[in-house]
Coordinates of C-alpha atoms and ligand atoms in Angstrom, one line a residue:
M131 CA 0.0 0.0 0.0
K132 CA 1.4 3.4 -1.0
R133 CA 1.1 6.3 1.5
E134 CA 0.1 8.8 -1.2
A135 CA 0.3 11.9 0.9
V136 CA 4.0 11.5 1.5
F137 CA 5.1 10.9 -2.1
V138 CA 5.8 13.4 -4.8
S139 CA 3.2 12.5 -7.5
E140 CA 4.1 11.0 -10.8
E141 CA 2.5 14.0 -12.4
E142 CA 4.8 16.4 -10.5
L143 CA 7.9 14.3 -11.5
N144 CA 6.8 14.4 -15.1
R145 CA 6.5 18.2 -14.8
Q146 CA 10.1 18.3 -13.6
R147 CA 11.2 16.0 -16.5
A148 CA 9.6 18.5 -18.9
F149 CA 11.4 21.4 -17.2
A150 CA 14.7 19.5 -17.5
E151 CA 14.1 19.0 -21.2
A152 CA 13.3 22.7 -21.7
V153 CA 16.6 23.6 -20.0
R154 CA 18.5 21.1 -22.1
E155 CA 17.1 22.6 -25.3
N156 CA 17.7 26.2 -24.2
P157 CA 20.8 27.6 -26.1
D158 CA 21.6 30.0 -23.2
R159 CA 21.7 27.4 -20.6
P160 CA 24.9 26.7 -18.6
E161 CA 27.3 24.3 -20.2
S162 CA 29.2 23.2 -17.2
Y163 CA 28.6 22.7 -13.5
Y164 CA 30.5 22.4 -10.2
V165 CA 28.9 21.0 -7.0
V166 CA 30.4 22.0 -3.6
T167 CA 29.2 19.7 -0.8
Y168 CA 29.3 20.3 3.0
G169 CA 28.2 18.2 5.9
C170 CA 27.0 14.6 6.3
Q171 CA 26.5 11.6 4.0
M172 CA 22.9 12.7 3.5
N173 CA 24.2 15.8 1.8
A174 CA 26.8 13.9 -0.1
H175 CA 24.0 11.7 -1.6
D176 CA 21.8 14.7 -2.2
S177 CA 24.8 16.1 -4.2
E178 CA 24.7 12.9 -6.3
K179 CA 21.1 13.6 -7.1
I180 CA 21.9 17.3 -8.0
T181 CA 24.7 16.0 -10.3
G182 CA 22.3 13.5 -11.8
M183 CA 19.8 16.2 -12.5
L184 CA 22.4 18.6 -13.9
E185 CA 23.8 16.0 -16.3
D186 CA 20.2 15.1 -17.3
M187 CA 19.9 18.8 -18.3
G188 CA 22.9 18.5 -20.6
M189 CA 25.6 20.0 -18.4
K190 CA 29.2 18.7 -18.0
P191 CA 31.4 18.8 -14.9
A192 CA 34.0 21.7 -14.7
E193 CA 37.4 21.1 -13.3
K194 CA 37.3 24.1 -11.0
R195 CA 34.4 26.0 -9.5
E196 CA 35.6 29.4 -10.9
D197 CA 35.4 27.9 -14.4
A198 CA 31.9 26.6 -14.2
D199 CA 28.8 28.2 -15.6
F200 CA 26.7 26.8 -12.8
V201 CA 28.0 26.5 -9.2
I202 CA 25.9 25.0 -6.6
F203 CA 26.7 24.9 -2.8
N204 CA 24.9 22.2 -1.0
T205 CA 25.2 23.5 2.6
C206 CA 25.1 22.2 6.2
C207 CA 23.9 24.1 9.3
I208 CA 24.5 21.5 12.1
R209 CA 27.0 23.8 13.8
E210 CA 27.7 27.5 13.4
N211 CA 31.1 27.0 11.8
A212 CA 29.6 24.8 9.0
E213 CA 27.4 27.7 8.1
R214 CA 30.1 30.3 8.3
K215 CA 32.3 28.3 6.1
A216 CA 29.6 27.8 3.4
L217 CA 28.7 31.5 3.4
G218 CA 32.4 32.5 3.2
N219 CA 32.9 30.4 0.2
V220 CA 29.9 31.5 -1.5
T221 CA 30.9 35.1 -1.0
W222 CA 34.3 34.4 -2.4
L223 CA 32.7 33.4 -5.6
K224 CA 30.9 36.8 -5.8
E225 CA 34.3 38.3 -6.8
V226 CA 34.8 35.7 -9.6
K227 CA 31.3 36.4 -10.9
K228 CA 32.2 40.0 -11.5
T229 CA 34.5 38.8 -14.3
R230 CA 32.0 36.2 -15.5
P231 CA 28.6 37.8 -15.4
K232 CA 26.8 34.7 -16.9
M233 CA 27.9 32.5 -14.0
I234 CA 24.9 31.2 -12.1
I235 CA 25.4 30.7 -8.3
A236 CA 23.0 28.5 -6.5
V237 CA 22.8 27.6 -2.8
C238 CA 20.7 24.6 -1.4
G239 CA 20.6 22.2 1.5
C240 CA 20.0 22.5 5.2
M241 CA 21.2 26.1 5.7
V242 CA 18.7 27.4 3.2
Q243 CA 15.9 25.5 5.0
E244 CA 16.7 27.3 8.3
P245 CA 13.9 29.6 9.5
G246 CA 14.6 33.2 8.2
M247 CA 17.6 32.2 6.0
A248 CA 15.8 32.3 2.6
Q249 CA 14.7 35.9 3.3
R250 CA 18.2 36.8 4.4
I251 CA 19.7 35.4 1.2
F252 CA 17.1 37.2 -0.9
R253 CA 17.8 40.5 0.7
K254 CA 21.5 40.4 1.5
Y255 CA 23.1 38.1 -1.0
G256 CA 21.7 39.4 -4.4
F257 CA 24.5 37.7 -6.3
I258 CA 22.9 34.3 -5.4
N259 CA 20.7 33.5 -8.4
L260 CA 18.9 30.5 -7.0
A261 CA 18.3 29.1 -3.5
F262 CA 16.2 26.2 -2.4
G263 CA 15.8 23.9 0.6
T264 CA 16.0 20.2 1.3
A265 CA 12.3 19.5 0.8
N266 CA 12.2 20.7 -2.8
L267 CA 15.5 19.4 -4.2
H268 CA 13.6 17.5 -6.9
K269 CA 12.4 20.9 -8.3
L270 CA 15.9 22.0 -9.4
P271 CA 14.9 21.7 -13.2
E272 CA 11.9 24.0 -12.6
Y273 CA 13.9 26.6 -10.8
L274 CA 16.7 26.6 -13.1
H275 CA 14.3 27.1 -16.0
R276 CA 12.7 30.0 -14.2
V277 CA 16.2 31.7 -13.6
L278 CA 17.0 31.3 -17.3
E279 CA 13.6 32.5 -18.6
T280 CA 13.2 35.5 -16.3
G281 CA 16.8 36.5 -15.4
L282 CA 15.4 37.0 -11.8
N283 CA 16.7 35.4 -8.6
V284 CA 14.7 32.5 -7.4
V285 CA 14.6 31.8 -3.7
Q286 CA 12.2 29.0 -2.8
V287 CA 11.7 27.0 0.4
E288 CA 9.0 24.6 1.0
N289 CA 8.0 22.9 4.2
Q290 CA 6.2 19.8 3.0
D291 CA 7.6 16.5 4.3
V292 CA 7.9 14.5 1.0
I293 CA 9.7 11.6 -0.5
A294 CA 10.7 12.1 -4.2
E295 CA 11.5 8.7 -5.9
E296 CA 13.1 8.4 -9.3
I297 CA 15.3 11.5 -9.3
P298 CA 18.2 10.9 -11.7
V299 CA 21.4 10.1 -9.7
R300 CA 25.1 10.3 -10.7
R301 CA 26.9 8.3 -8.2
L302 CA 30.5 9.3 -7.4
R303 CA 31.8 5.7 -7.1
Y304 CA 30.8 2.6 -9.0
D305 CA 31.8 0.1 -6.3
F306 CA 30.1 1.8 -3.4
A307 CA 26.6 3.5 -3.1
Y308 CA 24.6 5.5 -0.6
L309 CA 21.0 4.2 -0.4
T310 CA 18.5 6.5 1.6
I311 CA 16.0 4.4 3.5
M312 CA 14.4 7.3 5.5
Y313 CA 14.3 11.0 5.6
G314 CA 14.0 13.5 8.5
C315 CA 14.0 13.0 12.2
D316 CA 11.3 13.1 15.0
N317 CA 13.7 12.9 18.0
F318 CA 14.1 16.6 18.7
C319 CA 17.4 16.2 20.7
S320 CA 17.5 19.7 22.3
Y321 CA 20.7 20.8 20.6
C322 CA 19.8 19.6 17.1
I323 CA 18.5 21.6 14.2
V324 CA 18.0 18.6 11.9
P325 CA 14.3 18.0 12.6
Y326 CA 13.7 21.7 11.7
V327 CA 15.6 21.6 8.4
R328 CA 15.0 18.0 7.2
G329 CA 11.5 17.7 8.4
R330 CA 9.5 14.8 10.0
E331 CA 10.6 11.3 9.9
R332 CA 9.3 9.4 6.8
S333 CA 10.4 6.0 5.6
R334 CA 10.7 4.9 2.0
E335 CA 8.7 1.9 0.9
P336 CA 10.5 -1.5 1.4
E337 CA 9.9 -2.4 -2.3
A338 CA 11.4 0.9 -3.5
I339 CA 14.6 0.3 -1.3
L340 CA 14.9 -3.3 -2.4
R341 CA 14.5 -2.4 -6.1
E342 CA 17.2 0.2 -5.8
A343 CA 19.5 -2.3 -3.9
R344 CA 18.9 -4.9 -6.6
E345 CA 19.8 -2.4 -9.4
L346 CA 22.9 -1.4 -7.5
K347 CA 24.0 -5.0 -7.1
E348 CA 23.4 -5.7 -10.9
S349 CA 25.6 -2.6 -11.6
G350 CA 28.5 -4.1 -9.8
V351 CA 28.2 -2.2 -6.5
R352 CA 30.2 -4.1 -3.7
E353 CA 29.1 -2.1 -0.8
I354 CA 26.0 0.0 0.1
M355 CA 25.6 2.4 3.0
L356 CA 22.0 2.7 4.1
L357 CA 21.3 6.3 5.1
G358 CA 18.9 8.0 7.5
Q359 CA 19.0 10.4 10.5
N360 CA 17.9 7.5 12.7
V361 CA 17.9 4.3 10.7
N362 CA 16.9 2.1 13.7
S363 CA 13.4 3.7 13.7
Y364 CA 12.8 2.9 10.1
G365 CA 9.3 1.8 9.3
K366 CA 7.1 4.4 10.9
G367 CA 3.9 4.4 8.8
I368 CA 4.7 1.1 7.0
P369 CA 2.1 -1.5 7.7
G370 CA 2.7 -5.0 9.1
G371 CA 5.4 -4.1 11.6
F372 CA 8.1 -4.0 9.0
G373 CA 11.0 -2.3 10.7
F374 CA 14.7 -1.8 10.3
P375 CA 15.7 -5.5 11.3
E376 CA 13.2 -6.8 8.8
L377 CA 14.6 -4.5 6.1
L378 CA 18.2 -5.5 6.9
K379 CA 17.2 -9.2 6.7
E380 CA 15.7 -8.7 3.2
L381 CA 18.7 -6.7 2.1
D382 CA 21.2 -9.3 3.5
G383 CA 19.4 -11.9 1.3
L384 CA 20.2 -10.0 -1.9
G385 CA 23.9 -11.1 -1.8
I386 CA 25.4 -7.6 -2.0
P387 CA 28.9 -8.2 -0.5
R388 CA 28.9 -5.5 2.1
I389 CA 26.1 -3.5 3.8
R390 CA 26.6 -0.7 6.4
F391 CA 24.2 1.9 7.8
M392 CA 24.2 5.2 9.6
T393 CA 23.1 6.8 11.9
S394 CA 21.6 5.0 14.8
H395 CA 20.0 6.2 18.0
P396 CA 20.8 4.2 21.2
K397 CA 17.2 4.4 22.4
D398 CA 16.0 2.4 19.3
L399 CA 18.7 -0.2 19.2
S400 CA 16.7 -3.4 19.8
D401 CA 17.8 -6.9 20.7
R402 CA 16.1 -8.0 17.5
L403 CA 18.4 -5.7 15.4
I404 CA 21.5 -7.0 17.1
D405 CA 20.4 -10.7 16.5
V406 CA 19.7 -10.0 12.8
M407 CA 23.1 -8.4 12.5
A408 CA 24.8 -11.3 14.3
G409 CA 23.1 -13.8 12.1
S410 CA 23.6 -12.1 8.8
A411 CA 26.0 -12.8 6.0
H412 CA 26.7 -9.4 4.6
I413 CA 25.8 -6.8 7.3
L414 CA 29.2 -5.5 8.4
P415 CA 30.2 -5.9 12.0
Q416 CA 30.3 -2.1 12.6
F417 CA 28.1 0.3 14.5
H418 CA 28.1 4.1 14.8
L419 CA 26.3 4.8 18.0
P420 CA 26.4 8.4 19.1
V421 CA 26.3 8.8 22.8
Q422 CA 26.9 12.6 23.0
S423 CA 27.5 12.7 26.7
G424 CA 28.4 10.3 29.6
S425 CA 26.3 12.3 32.2
N426 CA 22.7 11.3 32.9
A427 CA 21.7 14.9 33.8
I428 CA 23.1 16.2 30.5
L429 CA 21.6 13.4 28.5
E430 CA 18.2 14.3 30.0
K431 CA 18.6 18.0 29.1
M432 CA 19.6 16.8 25.6
N433 CA 16.3 14.8 25.4
R434 CA 18.2 11.7 24.4
H435 CA 15.8 9.2 26.2
Y436 CA 18.5 6.9 27.5
T437 CA 20.8 6.8 30.4
R438 CA 24.6 6.2 30.6
E439 CA 23.9 2.8 32.1
Q440 CA 21.5 1.9 29.3
Y441 CA 24.0 3.0 26.7
L442 CA 26.7 0.9 28.2
E443 CA 24.4 -2.1 28.4
R444 CA 23.7 -1.8 24.6
V445 CA 27.4 -1.7 24.0
R446 CA 27.9 -4.8 26.1
R447 CA 25.1 -6.6 24.3
L448 CA 26.6 -5.6 20.9
R449 CA 30.0 -6.9 21.8
E450 CA 28.6 -10.1 23.3
A451 CA 26.6 -10.9 20.1
I452 CA 29.1 -9.6 17.6
P453 CA 32.6 -10.1 19.1
G454 CA 35.2 -7.6 17.9
I455 CA 32.5 -5.3 16.5
G456 CA 33.7 -1.9 15.3
L457 CA 32.2 0.9 17.4
S458 CA 32.3 4.6 16.8
T459 CA 30.4 7.5 18.4
D460 CA 29.7 11.3 18.5
L461 CA 30.4 13.4 21.5
I462 CA 29.5 17.0 22.4
V463 CA 31.3 19.0 25.1
G464 CA 30.1 22.3 26.6
F465 CA 26.4 21.7 26.5
P466 CA 24.7 24.4 28.5
G467 CA 25.3 23.9 32.2
E468 CA 27.8 21.1 31.7
T469 CA 29.9 21.1 34.9
E470 CA 33.5 19.8 35.2
A471 CA 32.2 16.7 37.0
Q472 CA 29.7 16.0 34.2
F473 CA 32.4 16.4 31.6
E474 CA 34.5 13.9 33.5
E475 CA 31.6 11.5 33.3
T476 CA 31.9 11.7 29.5
M477 CA 35.7 11.1 29.9
D478 CA 35.0 8.1 32.0
L479 CA 32.6 6.6 29.5
V480 CA 35.1 7.1 26.7
R481 CA 37.7 5.4 28.9
E482 CA 35.3 2.6 29.7
V483 CA 34.0 1.8 26.2
G484 CA 37.3 2.3 24.1
F485 CA 35.7 3.4 20.9
D486 CA 37.5 2.7 17.5
S487 CA 36.8 6.3 16.5
A488 CA 34.8 9.3 17.7
F489 CA 33.7 12.6 16.3
T490 CA 34.0 15.3 18.9
F491 CA 32.2 18.6 18.9
I492 CA 32.0 21.7 20.9
Y493 CA 28.3 22.5 21.5
S494 CA 27.1 25.2 19.1
P495 CA 23.8 26.9 19.8
R496 CA 21.3 26.8 16.9
V497 CA 18.4 29.3 16.8
G498 CA 15.1 27.6 17.2
T499 CA 16.3 24.7 19.2
K500 CA 15.4 24.1 22.9
A501 CA 19.1 24.1 24.1
A502 CA 19.7 27.6 22.6
E503 CA 17.3 28.9 25.2
M504 CA 18.9 27.1 28.1
P505 CA 20.8 29.0 30.8
D506 CA 24.5 28.8 31.9
P507 CA 26.4 28.6 28.6
V508 CA 29.9 27.1 29.0
P509 CA 32.5 29.7 28.1
E510 CA 34.4 28.9 24.9
A511 CA 37.8 28.8 26.8
I512 CA 36.5 26.0 29.0
S513 CA 34.9 24.1 26.0
S514 CA 38.1 24.2 24.1
V515 CA 40.1 22.8 27.0
R516 CA 37.5 20.1 27.5
I517 CA 37.5 19.1 23.9
Q518 CA 41.3 18.9 23.8
K519 CA 41.3 16.6 26.8
L520 CA 38.7 14.5 25.2
I521 CA 40.5 14.2 21.9
A522 CA 43.7 13.2 23.7
L523 CA 41.9 10.5 25.7
Q524 CA 40.1 9.2 22.7
E525 CA 43.4 8.9 20.7
E526 CA 45.0 7.0 23.5
R527 CA 42.0 4.6 23.8
Q528 CA 41.7 4.3 20.1
Q529 CA 45.3 3.1 19.8
E530 CA 44.7 0.6 22.5
A531 CA 41.3 -0.6 21.0
L532 CA 42.8 -1.0 17.5
Q533 CA 45.5 -3.4 18.8
R534 CA 42.9 -6.1 18.7
F535 CA 43.1 -6.3 15.0
I536 CA 46.8 -7.0 14.8
G537 CA 47.4 -10.6 13.7
T538 CA 43.8 -10.9 12.4
E539 CA 42.5 -11.0 8.8
E540 CA 40.3 -8.3 7.4
E541 CA 38.7 -7.8 4.1
I542 CA 38.9 -4.3 2.6
L543 CA 37.1 -2.6 -0.2
V544 CA 39.9 -0.6 -1.9
E545 CA 39.0 3.1 -2.2
G546 CA 42.2 4.5 -3.8
L547 CA 45.9 4.8 -3.7
S548 CA 47.4 5.4 -0.3
K549 CA 48.2 9.1 0.4
R550 CA 51.7 8.1 1.8
S551 CA 52.9 5.8 -1.0
S552 CA 52.2 5.3 -4.7
R553 CA 52.6 1.5 -4.3
A554 CA 50.1 1.1 -1.6
V555 CA 46.2 1.3 -1.6
S556 CA 43.8 1.9 1.2
G557 CA 40.2 1.0 2.0
R558 CA 37.9 0.3 4.8
G559 CA 37.8 -3.0 6.5
T560 CA 34.6 -4.8 7.5
H561 CA 34.9 -3.2 11.0
G562 CA 34.9 0.3 9.5
I563 CA 38.7 1.1 10.1
S564 CA 41.1 2.2 7.3
V565 CA 43.7 -0.4 6.2
T566 CA 46.7 0.3 4.0
V567 CA 48.3 -2.6 2.0
D568 CA 50.5 -3.0 -1.0
G569 CA 48.7 -2.5 -4.2
T570 CA 48.1 -0.6 -7.5
E571 CA 45.4 1.4 -9.2
A572 CA 44.0 -1.9 -10.6
D573 CA 42.9 -2.9 -7.1
I574 CA 40.5 0.1 -6.7
G575 CA 37.0 -1.2 -6.3
E576 CA 38.1 -4.6 -5.4
I577 CA 37.7 -6.5 -2.1
L578 CA 41.0 -7.7 -0.8
K579 CA 41.9 -10.1 2.0
C580 CA 44.6 -8.7 4.3
R581 CA 46.5 -9.9 7.3
I582 CA 46.8 -6.9 9.7
T583 CA 50.4 -6.4 10.8
G584 CA 50.6 -3.0 12.3
L585 CA 49.0 0.3 13.4
K586 CA 50.2 3.7 12.2
N587 CA 48.3 7.1 13.0
N588 CA 45.0 5.3 13.5
T589 CA 45.3 3.4 10.3
L590 CA 45.9 -0.3 10.2
T591 CA 48.6 -1.6 7.9
G592 CA 48.6 -5.1 6.5
E593 CA 49.8 -7.6 4.0
R594 CA 47.8 -9.1 1.2
A595 CA 46.5 -12.5 2.1
D596 CA 44.9 -13.1 -1.3
Q597 CA 48.2 -13.9 -3.2
Ligands
LIG673 N1 26.4 21.5 18.5 C1 27.4 20.6 18.4 N2 27.3 19.4 17.9 C2 26.1 19.0 17.4 N3 25.8 17.9 16.8 C3 24.4 18.1 16.4 N4 24.1 19.3 16.7 C4 25.0 19.9 17.3 C5 25.2 21.2 17.9 N5 24.3 22.1 18.0 C6 26.6 16.7 16.6 C7 26.0 15.5 17.4 C8 25.5 14.7 16.2 C9 26.5 15.0 15.1 C10 26.0 14.7 13.7 O1 26.6 16.4 15.2 O2 27.0 14.9 18.0 O3 25.5 13.3 16.5
LIG674 FE1 19.6 15.5 15.5 FE2 19.0 13.8 17.5 FE3 17.8 13.5 15.1 FE4 20.3 12.9 15.3 S1 18.6 11.9 16.4 S2 19.4 14.1 13.7 S3 21.1 14.3 16.9 S4 17.6 15.3 16.6

C-alpha cells in the first residue's frame, strides 16, 4: 500500500522532466557545473542527485568551481562553523562572478531551510541566483528554467515532508553506493537543528529500497551504505510491523557483499536488530552509536531518552553478540550547564568503552532549538580545554582498541591509492577502520583479504593474504 500523501506524485515528477528537457534545449543554458558539498552523508548523496539532474539537463562537470557556468553549494547548518564556512565560500565566488557575469550561483541544502535564511539570502546576497531547501530538491529543473527564462533570482523554500522517488542520480563511485531508507528526524534532541531543516521522519517503501538495492547489485556495487538520520526507527507508517531489522534481513538476502548503515539512536537499538546483524552474512560488524554525553543529567537535558547505564548495556550486548564489532560515536562538550564533573563522566565513558573512533564537537547553539534557550552557557575557553582533553583521551584509547586487529584477517574494499605511497592502496575493513596494504590502481573497487600487521596514526597496515 502506498502512502500517497508523503510521495511526490508521478505528475509532478513528469513536470520536472519537462522542465529538464526545456533547460537542455535552451541555447543559453549553462554548459558546465560544479557542486560543492558540505556536511554529512545525506548531503553527499543529495549532491549525487543534484549532479544527476544537472547531467540530465545536458551539463558537463567543470574542473574548478571558478570555471563553471553553474556552481551550486549544498550546505550544512549543524554547527555555526559549518554555516560560516559555506557563506564565506559563496561570498568568495561573488568576486569571480564580477569577471564572468553569466555565471549562475546556487545555494541549497540544510542552511537554506533554516527559518529566516531564505529571506536573508534574498535581501542580503543578491548575487545568489537560486536558493532552495532540502524539501524541494527535486524541483531544481523548474527553478533553473525560471532563472534562465526571467533572469530574476529564485529563492524557494517549502515545508512539505515529502519523498521524491526516481530523481536521476550520478553516483561518485561505481563500487560503493549510498542508499537512503528514511528522511527527516522526529527525535528533537534539544541541541539539534536537523528536525527543523530535514522535516518529520518518513520511511521509503521497502519495495522501492529493495528495487534500488537490486539495481545497485546488478551494476556491480560491492558495498552499500543505508542512510537515515535515525535508521533504527525505520518503518514508521509502514504496515505489518516491517522495521529496520526486517529490512536488513531482506537486504542481506540479496547477496550484495557488504552492507553498512548510519546513523543509529541508542534508544531504538533493539535486541532484534542485534540478533539480525549477528546472524547475517553481509551486514558488516560495525556500529556508529552516538552517545553525545556520559552524564545522565546532560543526557536528559539533551532529550536523548537513555541513560549512561542503558548505553553501556547496549554496547555490552553488541559486543557479546558480535565479538570484535567496530564501534564509533559522536560526543558533544560544553552543552549548556555542563559542569566539570559532568564532563568527567563523558571522559569516564570514553575510557570505559574504548571506541574505535569518535567525532568530537563543541556545542554550538542553533536558533530555534530548545538548548539555545537554556541558561548557563559554557565559556568557549572552557569548552576548548575540554575538547582537547577528550580528543587526547580518545586517541589513546583508540590506539589501544585497534590493537585487537593485529594478527587478524580483514577484508577491505579498496578506495584509492594510499596518500603516503604510490605502491600502496587503502580501503575500509569490515569493521569500518582504514587499512593500508601493497597494491596498485588496478585494485581500486576490489575486495582484498589482508593480514593486519601494524598500526600507524589510527590506520591499520597489512599484508595481502589473497596472493
Ligand atoms: N552542536 C554541536 N554538535 C552538534 N551535533 C548536532 N548538533 C550539534 C550542535 N548544535 C553533533 C551531534 C550529532 C552530530 C551529527 O553532530 O554529535 O550526532
Ligand atoms: Fe539530531 Fe538527535 Fe535527530 Fe540525530 S537523532 S538528527 S542528533 S535530533
